[in-house]
Amino acid sequence: MNHRLRLSLSGLLLALTAGLAHAADPKPAARGETLLLRPERVWTGDDSPSHANWAVLVRDGAIVAAGPADGIEAPADARRIDLPGATLTPGLIDLHAHLFLHPYNETPWNDQVLKEPEAYRTLLAARHADATLRAGYTTLRDLGTEGAGYADLSLKRAIDEGLIPGPRLFVATRAIVATASYGPGPRGFRDDIELPGGAQEVSGVDETVRAVREQAGHGADWIKVYADYRIGADGSARPTFSAAELRALVDAAHLSGRPVAAHAASDAGMRLAIEAGVDSIEHGYGGSAATFRLMRERNVAYLPTLTAVESTEQYYAGYVPGQTPPTPKLREAEQAFRTALAEKTTIGCGSDVGVFRHGDNYREPVWMAQLGMSPAQALRACTSVAARILRQSERLGRIAPGLRADLAAFAGDPSQDIAALKQPVLVVKDGVVYREPGRDAPAPAPAAAQPVR
């Protein structure tokens, strides 16, 4: 067994052990427990407003009934959880996450990829998954391990088997980039050293298709491609793949039944990816009205990752919310979001968490509401709309009989004031209670530099 494999396996064992110890105190409810949830109001994830005096009955991990409390008959063995002053919502969904990263003002991205062993990063990812779940996010689409190989598959398995707490994961494994277009380096490093990569590098149609097949074969749920990156001579975002390479990638992924998420910050990169048939565009900061209109026409979803821009501008450009004017990059991202909203592009909640602290995912829907969405629209972007983008509408994203019991409750009513998402009081995933009033508190933050907020 080689040294790298030993490190990876030891890291997984440590992560599982840490997760088991953490999950044991306090204990989540046993699987199969019957729950009667009685909040002040229920918001179901559809177009209706919150319903006062409703209750939700959960049994065997599924929602059995949702409606007026006096019309729901609970069995004698049901455990009743009262949530005065709180709104029960579907479990939240973040469609652009990186559990294997942590905030760049703690450790720069290059140092995370170059200096942190995969075993250590796996331990951190398990902790990040726990923090995310406790914040009310019961589902994540993790879009690349950023140099940690296929470790997300083991993390997903450990969560699915109940060994560690965490959200449902839909993973993209290594992600795919054009040769020498992504970090670390090669620019800025010596020419005679071989650097680990933040994603799988390919050139040409054959290598591109092979990478899709390799990642699919390992178990990727989505394929992630970087359709553009900062390769311009001036550091600007430029397309990195030819149209033929992108079409081949999308065709190979779709043949296997896997959707494709495309990182694209420039309008040109977005157009190439959309015309190749991708299923979602990540970032899209330079998108034009015509491009967002094309996305609507072709049913390509948009994940704006506004919080990532806010965070990096705080770390590197001196931006201070409420004290300094928005930077050019922030203004660009804000304009792109407003343009997509005006063009009625499908917009889901995708924050790029990992750039900022895990568990603070609420910052993305808060941004979306600040830039023109109603609180209810922003909340749907994190629930029913996100589930539709994931192709999981029949299982997740709404409160309705027959769907999985992924639920969260917040002090106040986030469908009226999106900032209420900062105050989770209950988290249920698959019918298992991970947080409830008086029983469960968030895990303490690690002793590291506090992220800028």
PDB file of C-alpha atoms in Angstrom, residues 135-387:
ATOM      1  CA  ALA A 135     -27.435  25.300  10.201  1.00  0.00           C
ATOM      2  CA  GLY A 136     -30.508  23.791   8.516  1.00  0.00           C
ATOM      3  CA  TYR A 137     -28.918  22.742   5.212  1.00  0.00           C
ATOM      4  CA  THR A 138     -29.931  19.132   4.732  1.00  0.00           C
ATOM      5  CA  THR A 139     -28.660  18.791   1.138  1.00  0.00           C
ATOM      6  CA  LEU A 140     -25.485  19.983  -0.607  1.00  0.00           C
ATOM      7  CA  ARG A 141     -24.145  19.703  -4.121  1.00  0.00           C
ATOM      8  CA  ASP A 142     -20.391  19.608  -3.523  1.00  0.00           C
ATOM      9  CA  LEU A 143     -18.669  20.829  -6.692  1.00  0.00           C
ATOM     10  CA  GLY A 144     -15.152  19.506  -6.395  1.00  0.00           C
ATOM     11  CA  THR A 145     -12.696  18.402  -3.741  1.00  0.00           C
ATOM     12  CA  GLU A 146     -10.071  20.942  -4.891  1.00  0.00           C
ATOM     13  CA  GLY A 147      -7.141  18.566  -4.863  1.00  0.00           C
ATOM     14  CA  ALA A 148      -8.497  15.998  -2.387  1.00  0.00           C
ATOM     15  CA  GLY A 149      -9.147  13.394  -5.083  1.00  0.00           C
ATOM     16  CA  TYR A 150     -12.195  11.200  -4.586  1.00  0.00           C
ATOM     17  CA  ALA A 151     -12.423  11.769  -0.824  1.00  0.00           C
ATOM     18  CA  ASP A 152     -15.928  13.254  -1.214  1.00  0.00           C
ATOM     19  CA  LEU A 153     -17.222   9.806  -2.139  1.00  0.00           C
ATOM     20  CA  SER A 154     -16.038   8.381   1.182  1.00  0.00           C
ATOM     21  CA  LEU A 155     -17.502  11.365   3.025  1.00  0.00           C
ATOM     22  CA  LYS A 156     -20.818  10.827   1.275  1.00  0.00           C
ATOM     23  CA  ARG A 157     -20.782   7.127   2.108  1.00  0.00           C
ATOM     24  CA  ALA A 158     -20.033   7.775   5.783  1.00  0.00           C
ATOM     25  CA  ILE A 159     -22.944  10.221   5.976  1.00  0.00           C
ATOM     26  CA  ASP A 160     -25.327   7.897   4.121  1.00  0.00           C
ATOM     27  CA  GLU A 161     -24.428   5.005   6.433  1.00  0.00           C
ATOM     28  CA  GLY A 162     -25.005   7.136   9.528  1.00  0.00           C
ATOM     29  CA  LEU A 163     -21.388   7.022  10.669  1.00  0.00           C
ATOM     30  CA  ILE A 164     -21.068  10.813  10.771  1.00  0.00           C
ATOM     31  CA  PRO A 165     -23.671  13.607  10.673  1.00  0.00           C
ATOM     32  CA  GLY A 166     -23.979  15.673   7.533  1.00  0.00           C
ATOM     33  CA  PRO A 167     -26.254  16.746   4.691  1.00  0.00           C
ATOM     34  CA  ARG A 168     -27.284  14.602   1.753  1.00  0.00           C
ATOM     35  CA  LEU A 169     -24.419  14.964  -0.701  1.00  0.00           C
ATOM     36  CA  PHE A 170     -24.452  15.123  -4.479  1.00  0.00           C
ATOM     37  CA  VAL A 171     -20.782  15.137  -5.426  1.00  0.00           C
ATOM     38  CA  ALA A 172     -18.664  16.065  -8.431  1.00  0.00           C
ATOM     39  CA  THR A 173     -15.370  14.475  -7.246  1.00  0.00           C
ATOM     40  CA  ARG A 174     -12.279  16.003  -8.885  1.00  0.00           C
ATOM     41  CA  ALA A 175     -13.804  18.448 -11.448  1.00  0.00           C
ATOM     42  CA  ILE A 176     -12.317  18.841 -14.935  1.00  0.00           C
ATOM     43  CA  VAL A 177     -10.058  21.659 -16.142  1.00  0.00           C
ATOM     44  CA  ALA A 178      -8.063  22.391 -19.265  1.00  0.00           C
ATOM     45  CA  THR A 179      -4.331  21.675 -19.053  1.00  0.00           C
ATOM     46  CA  ALA A 180      -2.345  24.323 -17.145  1.00  0.00           C
ATOM     47  CA  SER A 181      -5.404  26.542 -16.687  1.00  0.00           C
ATOM     48  CA  TYR A 182      -6.063  25.949 -12.969  1.00  0.00           C
ATOM     49  CA  GLY A 183      -4.009  26.102  -9.811  1.00  0.00           C
ATOM     50  CA  PRO A 184      -1.771  25.693  -8.041  1.00  0.00           C
ATOM     51  CA  GLY A 185       0.427  27.303 -10.687  1.00  0.00           C
ATOM     52  CA  PRO A 186       2.070  26.626 -12.958  1.00  0.00           C
ATOM     53  CA  ARG A 187       2.619  30.390 -13.223  1.00  0.00           C
ATOM     54  CA  GLY A 188       4.557  31.651 -10.236  1.00  0.00           C
ATOM     55  CA  PHE A 189       6.218  28.312  -9.447  1.00  0.00           C
ATOM     56  CA  ARG A 190       9.489  26.749 -10.518  1.00  0.00           C
ATOM     57  CA  ASP A 191       9.390  24.924 -13.829  1.00  0.00           C
ATOM     58  CA  ASP A 192      11.138  21.805 -12.508  1.00  0.00           C
ATOM     59  CA  ILE A 193       8.635  20.797  -9.815  1.00  0.00           C
ATOM     60  CA  GLU A 194       5.489  18.744 -10.206  1.00  0.00           C
ATOM     61  CA  LEU A 195       2.564  20.314  -8.374  1.00  0.00           C
ATOM     62  CA  PRO A 196      -0.629  18.631  -7.166  1.00  0.00           C
ATOM     63  CA  GLY A 197      -3.643  19.922  -9.047  1.00  0.00           C
ATOM     64  CA  GLY A 198      -6.894  21.380  -7.788  1.00  0.00           C
ATOM     65  CA  ALA A 199      -8.785  19.433 -10.478  1.00  0.00           C
ATOM     66  CA  GLN A 200      -8.223  16.827 -13.221  1.00  0.00           C
ATOM     67  CA  GLU A 201      -6.389  18.351 -16.188  1.00  0.00           C
ATOM     68  CA  VAL A 202      -7.219  17.318 -19.774  1.00  0.00           C
ATOM     69  CA  SER A 203      -6.534  18.387 -23.353  1.00  0.00           C
ATOM     70  CA  GLY A 204      -8.432  17.282 -26.435  1.00  0.00           C
ATOM     71  CA  VAL A 205     -11.661  15.402 -26.920  1.00  0.00           C
ATOM     72  CA  ASP A 206     -10.299  11.953 -26.036  1.00  0.00           C
ATOM     73  CA  GLU A 207      -8.794  13.014 -22.693  1.00  0.00           C
ATOM     74  CA  THR A 208     -11.899  15.005 -21.847  1.00  0.00           C
ATOM     75  CA  VAL A 209     -14.214  12.067 -22.445  1.00  0.00           C
ATOM     76  CA  ARG A 210     -11.882   9.759 -20.528  1.00  0.00           C
ATOM     77  CA  ALA A 211     -11.972  12.081 -17.507  1.00  0.00           C
ATOM     78  CA  VAL A 212     -15.778  12.120 -17.530  1.00  0.00           C
ATOM     79  CA  ARG A 213     -15.856   8.342 -17.648  1.00  0.00           C
ATOM     80  CA  GLU A 214     -13.282   8.019 -14.871  1.00  0.00           C
ATOM     81  CA  GLN A 215     -15.146  10.350 -12.547  1.00  0.00           C
ATOM     82  CA  ALA A 216     -18.497   8.765 -13.374  1.00  0.00           C
ATOM     83  CA  GLY A 217     -16.988   5.334 -12.804  1.00  0.00           C
ATOM     84  CA  HIS A 218     -15.810   6.358  -9.360  1.00  0.00           C
ATOM     85  CA  GLY A 219     -19.309   7.508  -8.473  1.00  0.00           C
ATOM     86  CA  ALA A 220     -19.673  11.219  -9.308  1.00  0.00           C
ATOM     87  CA  ASP A 221     -23.301  12.414  -9.256  1.00  0.00           C
ATOM     88  CA  TRP A 222     -22.545  15.516 -11.334  1.00  0.00           C
ATOM     89  CA  ILE A 223     -19.700  16.392 -13.673  1.00  0.00           C
ATOM     90  CA  LYS A 224     -18.087  19.787 -13.003  1.00  0.00           C
ATOM     91  CA  VAL A 225     -16.140  21.541 -15.765  1.00  0.00           C
ATOM     92  CA  TYR A 226     -14.288  24.841 -15.770  1.00  0.00           C
ATOM     93  CA  ALA A 227     -15.474  26.357 -19.049  1.00  0.00           C
ATOM     94  CA  ASP A 228     -13.315  29.421 -18.446  1.00  0.00           C
ATOM     95  CA  TYR A 229     -10.704  30.601 -15.996  1.00  0.00           C
ATOM     96  CA  ARG A 230      -8.247  33.421 -15.397  1.00  0.00           C
ATOM     97  CA  ILE A 231      -5.885  32.473 -18.239  1.00  0.00           C
ATOM     98  CA  GLY A 232      -5.837  35.787 -20.108  1.00  0.00           C
ATOM     99  CA  ALA A 233      -2.459  37.501 -20.394  1.00  0.00           C
ATOM    100  CA  ASP A 234      -3.895  40.186 -18.115  1.00  0.00           C
ATOM    101  CA  GLY A 235      -5.401  37.649 -15.717  1.00  0.00           C
ATOM    102  CA  SER A 236      -8.912  37.967 -17.147  1.00  0.00           C
ATOM    103  CA  ALA A 237     -11.328  35.043 -17.439  1.00  0.00           C
ATOM    104  CA  ARG A 238     -11.174  33.413 -20.873  1.00  0.00           C
ATOM    105  CA  PRO A 239     -12.626  30.195 -22.310  1.00  0.00           C
ATOM    106  CA  THR A 240     -10.326  27.249 -21.642  1.00  0.00           C
ATOM    107  CA  PHE A 241     -11.975  24.536 -23.781  1.00  0.00           C
ATOM    108  CA  SER A 242     -12.937  24.419 -27.425  1.00  0.00           C
ATOM    109  CA  ALA A 243     -16.577  23.989 -28.389  1.00  0.00           C
ATOM    110  CA  ALA A 244     -15.790  20.447 -29.539  1.00  0.00           C
ATOM    111  CA  GLU A 245     -14.205  19.522 -26.206  1.00  0.00           C
ATOM    112  CA  LEU A 246     -17.146  20.910 -24.235  1.00  0.00           C
ATOM    113  CA  ARG A 247     -19.710  19.161 -26.436  1.00  0.00           C
ATOM    114  CA  ALA A 248     -17.864  15.866 -26.034  1.00  0.00           C
ATOM    115  CA  LEU A 249     -17.754  16.311 -22.260  1.00  0.00           C
ATOM    116  CA  VAL A 250     -21.470  17.065 -22.024  1.00  0.00           C
ATOM    117  CA  ASP A 251     -22.402  14.218 -24.358  1.00  0.00           C
ATOM    118  CA  ALA A 252     -20.359  11.716 -22.353  1.00  0.00           C
ATOM    119  CA  ALA A 253     -21.850  12.911 -19.064  1.00  0.00           C
ATOM    120  CA  HIS A 254     -25.431  12.914 -20.351  1.00  0.00           C
ATOM    121  CA  LEU A 255     -25.049   9.451 -21.849  1.00  0.00           C
ATOM    122  CA  SER A 256     -24.253   8.216 -18.351  1.00  0.00           C
ATOM    123  CA  GLY A 257     -27.256  10.076 -16.901  1.00  0.00           C
ATOM    124  CA  ARG A 258     -25.188  12.743 -15.165  1.00  0.00           C
ATOM    125  CA  PRO A 259     -25.857  16.489 -15.393  1.00  0.00           C
ATOM    126  CA  VAL A 260     -23.031  18.973 -15.959  1.00  0.00           C
ATOM    127  CA  ALA A 261     -22.216  22.067 -13.898  1.00  0.00           C
ATOM    128  CA  ALA A 262     -19.995  24.629 -15.617  1.00  0.00           C
ATOM    129  CA  HIS A 263     -17.833  27.183 -13.871  1.00  0.00           C
ATOM    130  CA  ALA A 264     -18.099  30.206 -16.155  1.00  0.00           C
ATOM    131  CA  ALA A 265     -17.389  33.775 -15.108  1.00  0.00           C
ATOM    132  CA  SER A 266     -17.182  35.410 -18.559  1.00  0.00           C
ATOM    133  CA  ASP A 267     -19.985  35.875 -21.042  1.00  0.00           C
ATOM    134  CA  ALA A 268     -17.965  34.027 -23.689  1.00  0.00           C
ATOM    135  CA  GLY A 269     -17.359  31.069 -21.383  1.00  0.00           C
ATOM    136  CA  MET A 270     -21.013  30.983 -20.428  1.00  0.00           C
ATOM    137  CA  ARG A 271     -22.138  30.963 -24.087  1.00  0.00           C
ATOM    138  CA  LEU A 272     -19.785  28.122 -25.007  1.00  0.00           C
ATOM    139  CA  ALA A 273     -20.982  26.044 -22.064  1.00  0.00           C
ATOM    140  CA  ILE A 274     -24.677  26.742 -22.692  1.00  0.00           C
ATOM    141  CA  GLU A 275     -24.383  25.908 -26.375  1.00  0.00           C
ATOM    142  CA  ALA A 276     -22.589  22.677 -25.434  1.00  0.00           C
ATOM    143  CA  GLY A 277     -25.631  21.678 -23.362  1.00  0.00           C
ATOM    144  CA  VAL A 278     -24.555  22.073 -19.728  1.00  0.00           C
ATOM    145  CA  ASP A 279     -27.220  21.994 -17.023  1.00  0.00           C
ATOM    146  CA  SER A 280     -26.053  24.780 -14.721  1.00  0.00           C
ATOM    147  CA  ILE A 281     -23.806  27.823 -14.843  1.00  0.00           C
ATOM    148  CA  GLU A 282     -21.817  28.663 -11.720  1.00  0.00           C
ATOM    149  CA  HIS A 283     -20.880  32.324 -11.012  1.00  0.00           C
ATOM    150  CA  GLY A 284     -21.809  33.973 -14.338  1.00  0.00           C
ATOM    151  CA  TYR A 285     -20.536  37.363 -13.209  1.00  0.00           C
ATOM    152  CA  GLY A 286     -19.986  38.656 -16.739  1.00  0.00           C
ATOM    153  CA  GLY A 287     -23.252  37.391 -18.180  1.00  0.00           C
ATOM    154  CA  SER A 288     -25.187  39.574 -20.593  1.00  0.00           C
ATOM    155  CA  ALA A 289     -28.958  39.844 -20.838  1.00  0.00           C
ATOM    156  CA  ALA A 290     -28.879  37.842 -24.068  1.00  0.00           C
ATOM    157  CA  THR A 291     -26.927  35.041 -22.401  1.00  0.00           C
ATOM    158  CA  PHE A 292     -29.231  34.847 -19.390  1.00  0.00           C
ATOM    159  CA  ARG A 293     -32.171  34.836 -21.801  1.00  0.00           C
ATOM    160  CA  LEU A 294     -30.587  31.895 -23.634  1.00  0.00           C
ATOM    161  CA  MET A 295     -30.218  30.102 -20.303  1.00  0.00           C
ATOM    162  CA  ARG A 296     -33.937  30.540 -19.654  1.00  0.00           C
ATOM    163  CA  GLU A 297     -34.803  29.264 -23.130  1.00  0.00           C
ATOM    164  CA  ARG A 298     -32.592  26.191 -22.738  1.00  0.00           C
ATOM    165  CA  ASN A 299     -33.517  25.530 -19.098  1.00  0.00           C
ATOM    166  CA  VAL A 300     -29.992  26.093 -17.793  1.00  0.00           C
ATOM    167  CA  ALA A 301     -29.941  26.998 -14.101  1.00  0.00           C
ATOM    168  CA  TYR A 302     -27.902  29.837 -12.629  1.00  0.00           C
ATOM    169  CA  LEU A 303     -26.027  29.625  -9.306  1.00  0.00           C
ATOM    170  CA  PRO A 304     -24.753  33.147  -8.600  1.00  0.00           C
ATOM    171  CA  THR A 305     -22.322  32.559  -5.659  1.00  0.00           C
ATOM    172  CA  LEU A 306     -22.659  36.166  -4.491  1.00  0.00           C
ATOM    173  CA  THR A 307     -21.239  35.449  -1.047  1.00  0.00           C
ATOM    174  CA  ALA A 308     -17.975  34.173  -2.527  1.00  0.00           C
ATOM    175  CA  VAL A 309     -17.400  37.543  -4.201  1.00  0.00           C
ATOM    176  CA  GLU A 310     -18.303  39.446  -1.045  1.00  0.00           C
ATOM    177  CA  SER A 311     -15.889  37.296   0.959  1.00  0.00           C
ATOM    178  CA  THR A 312     -12.904  37.485  -1.380  1.00  0.00           C
ATOM    179  CA  GLU A 313     -13.357  41.233  -1.742  1.00  0.00           C
ATOM    180  CA  GLN A 314     -13.243  41.472   2.053  1.00  0.00           C
ATOM    181  CA  TYR A 315     -10.129  39.309   2.232  1.00  0.00           C
ATOM    182  CA  TYR A 316      -8.158  40.865  -0.606  1.00  0.00           C
ATOM    183  CA  ALA A 317      -9.665  44.205  -1.678  1.00  0.00           C
ATOM    184  CA  GLY A 318     -10.398  45.951   1.606  1.00  0.00           C
ATOM    185  CA  TYR A 319     -14.165  45.828   1.223  1.00  0.00           C
ATOM    186  CA  VAL A 320     -16.043  46.388   4.508  1.00  0.00           C
ATOM    187  CA  PRO A 321     -19.819  45.821   4.317  1.00  0.00           C
ATOM    188  CA  GLY A 322     -21.728  48.938   5.242  1.00  0.00           C
ATOM    189  CA  GLN A 323     -18.584  51.067   5.407  1.00  0.00           C
ATOM    190  CA  THR A 324     -16.954  51.049   1.976  1.00  0.00           C
ATOM    191  CA  PRO A 325     -18.521  51.267  -1.493  1.00  0.00           C
ATOM    192  CA  PRO A 326     -18.983  48.010  -3.423  1.00  0.00           C
ATOM    193  CA  THR A 327     -15.868  47.070  -5.370  1.00  0.00           C
ATOM    194  CA  PRO A 328     -15.970  46.683  -9.179  1.00  0.00           C
ATOM    195  CA  LYS A 329     -16.175  42.884  -8.798  1.00  0.00           C
ATOM    196  CA  LEU A 330     -19.086  43.172  -6.376  1.00  0.00           C
ATOM    197  CA  ARG A 331     -20.909  45.563  -8.706  1.00  0.00           C
ATOM    198  CA  GLU A 332     -20.367  43.147 -11.603  1.00  0.00           C
ATOM    199  CA  ALA A 333     -21.792  40.210  -9.621  1.00  0.00           C
ATOM    200  CA  GLU A 334     -24.750  42.278  -8.437  1.00  0.00           C
ATOM    201  CA  GLN A 335     -25.536  43.413 -11.977  1.00  0.00           C
ATOM    202  CA  ALA A 336     -25.368  39.850 -13.284  1.00  0.00           C
ATOM    203  CA  PHE A 337     -27.829  38.683 -10.631  1.00  0.00           C
ATOM    204  CA  ARG A 338     -30.259  41.505 -11.346  1.00  0.00           C
ATOM    205  CA  THR A 339     -30.011  40.796 -15.079  1.00  0.00           C
ATOM    206  CA  ALA A 340     -30.706  37.081 -14.593  1.00  0.00           C
ATOM    207  CA  LEU A 341     -33.667  37.927 -12.369  1.00  0.00           C
ATOM    208  CA  ALA A 342     -35.076  40.338 -14.973  1.00  0.00           C
ATOM    209  CA  GLU A 343     -34.662  37.709 -17.710  1.00  0.00           C
ATOM    210  CA  LYS A 344     -36.512  35.128 -15.558  1.00  0.00           C
ATOM    211  CA  THR A 345     -33.576  32.734 -15.599  1.00  0.00           C
ATOM    212  CA  THR A 346     -33.959  29.837 -13.151  1.00  0.00           C
ATOM    213  CA  ILE A 347     -31.882  30.887 -10.131  1.00  0.00           C
ATOM    214  CA  GLY A 348     -30.952  28.424  -7.406  1.00  0.00           C
ATOM    215  CA  CYS A 349     -29.109  28.950  -4.156  1.00  0.00           C
ATOM    216  CA  GLY A 350     -25.402  28.264  -4.605  1.00  0.00           C
ATOM    217  CA  SER A 351     -23.011  30.084  -2.306  1.00  0.00           C
ATOM    218  CA  ASP A 352     -19.496  28.659  -2.921  1.00  0.00           C
ATOM    219  CA  VAL A 353     -19.270  27.998   0.809  1.00  0.00           C
ATOM    220  CA  GLY A 354     -15.765  26.965   1.758  1.00  0.00           C
ATOM    221  CA  VAL A 355     -14.553  30.311   0.511  1.00  0.00           C
ATOM    222  CA  PHE A 356     -16.332  31.478   3.682  1.00  0.00           C
ATOM    223  CA  ARG A 357     -17.279  29.611   6.850  1.00  0.00           C
ATOM    224  CA  HIS A 358     -19.363  26.449   6.667  1.00  0.00           C
ATOM    225  CA  GLY A 359     -22.645  26.912   8.477  1.00  0.00           C
ATOM    226  CA  ASP A 360     -22.911  30.533   7.314  1.00  0.00           C
ATOM    227  CA  ASN A 361     -24.647  29.450   4.092  1.00  0.00           C
ATOM    228  CA  TYR A 362     -27.594  31.700   4.996  1.00  0.00           C
ATOM    229  CA  ARG A 363     -25.558  34.633   3.681  1.00  0.00           C
ATOM    230  CA  GLU A 364     -26.367  33.672   0.081  1.00  0.00           C
ATOM    231  CA  PRO A 365     -30.184  33.892   0.279  1.00  0.00           C
ATOM    232  CA  VAL A 366     -29.787  37.103   2.301  1.00  0.00           C
ATOM    233  CA  TRP A 367     -27.783  38.541  -0.602  1.00  0.00           C
ATOM    234  CA  MET A 368     -30.366  37.336  -3.121  1.00  0.00           C
ATOM    235  CA  ALA A 369     -33.122  39.134  -1.224  1.00  0.00           C
ATOM    236  CA  GLN A 370     -31.035  42.303  -0.999  1.00  0.00           C
ATOM    237  CA  LEU A 371     -30.626  42.300  -4.787  1.00  0.00           C
ATOM    238  CA  GLY A 372     -34.274  42.019  -5.737  1.00  0.00           C
ATOM    239  CA  MET A 373     -35.764  38.661  -4.832  1.00  0.00           C
ATOM    240  CA  SER A 374     -38.592  38.609  -2.339  1.00  0.00           C
ATOM    241  CA  PRO A 375     -37.780  36.643   0.830  1.00  0.00           C
ATOM    242  CA  ALA A 376     -40.107  33.880  -0.367  1.00  0.00           C
ATOM    243  CA  GLN A 377     -38.351  33.732  -3.760  1.00  0.00           C
ATOM    244  CA  ALA A 378     -34.958  33.490  -2.081  1.00  0.00           C
ATOM    245  CA  LEU A 379     -36.277  30.754   0.210  1.00  0.00           C
ATOM    246  CA  ARG A 380     -37.670  28.803  -2.759  1.00  0.00           C
ATOM    247  CA  ALA A 381     -34.260  29.119  -4.443  1.00  0.00           C
ATOM    248  CA  CYS A 382     -32.886  27.181  -1.442  1.00  0.00           C
ATOM    249  CA  THR A 383     -35.692  24.586  -1.374  1.00  0.00           C
ATOM    250  CA  SER A 384     -38.142  23.696  -4.147  1.00  0.00           C
ATOM    251  CA  VAL A 385     -36.221  25.396  -6.977  1.00  0.00           C
ATOM    252  CA  ALA A 386     -32.938  23.860  -5.830  1.00  0.00           C
ATOM    253  CA  ALA A 387     -34.564  20.418  -5.638  1.00  0.00           C
TER     254      ALA A 387
END
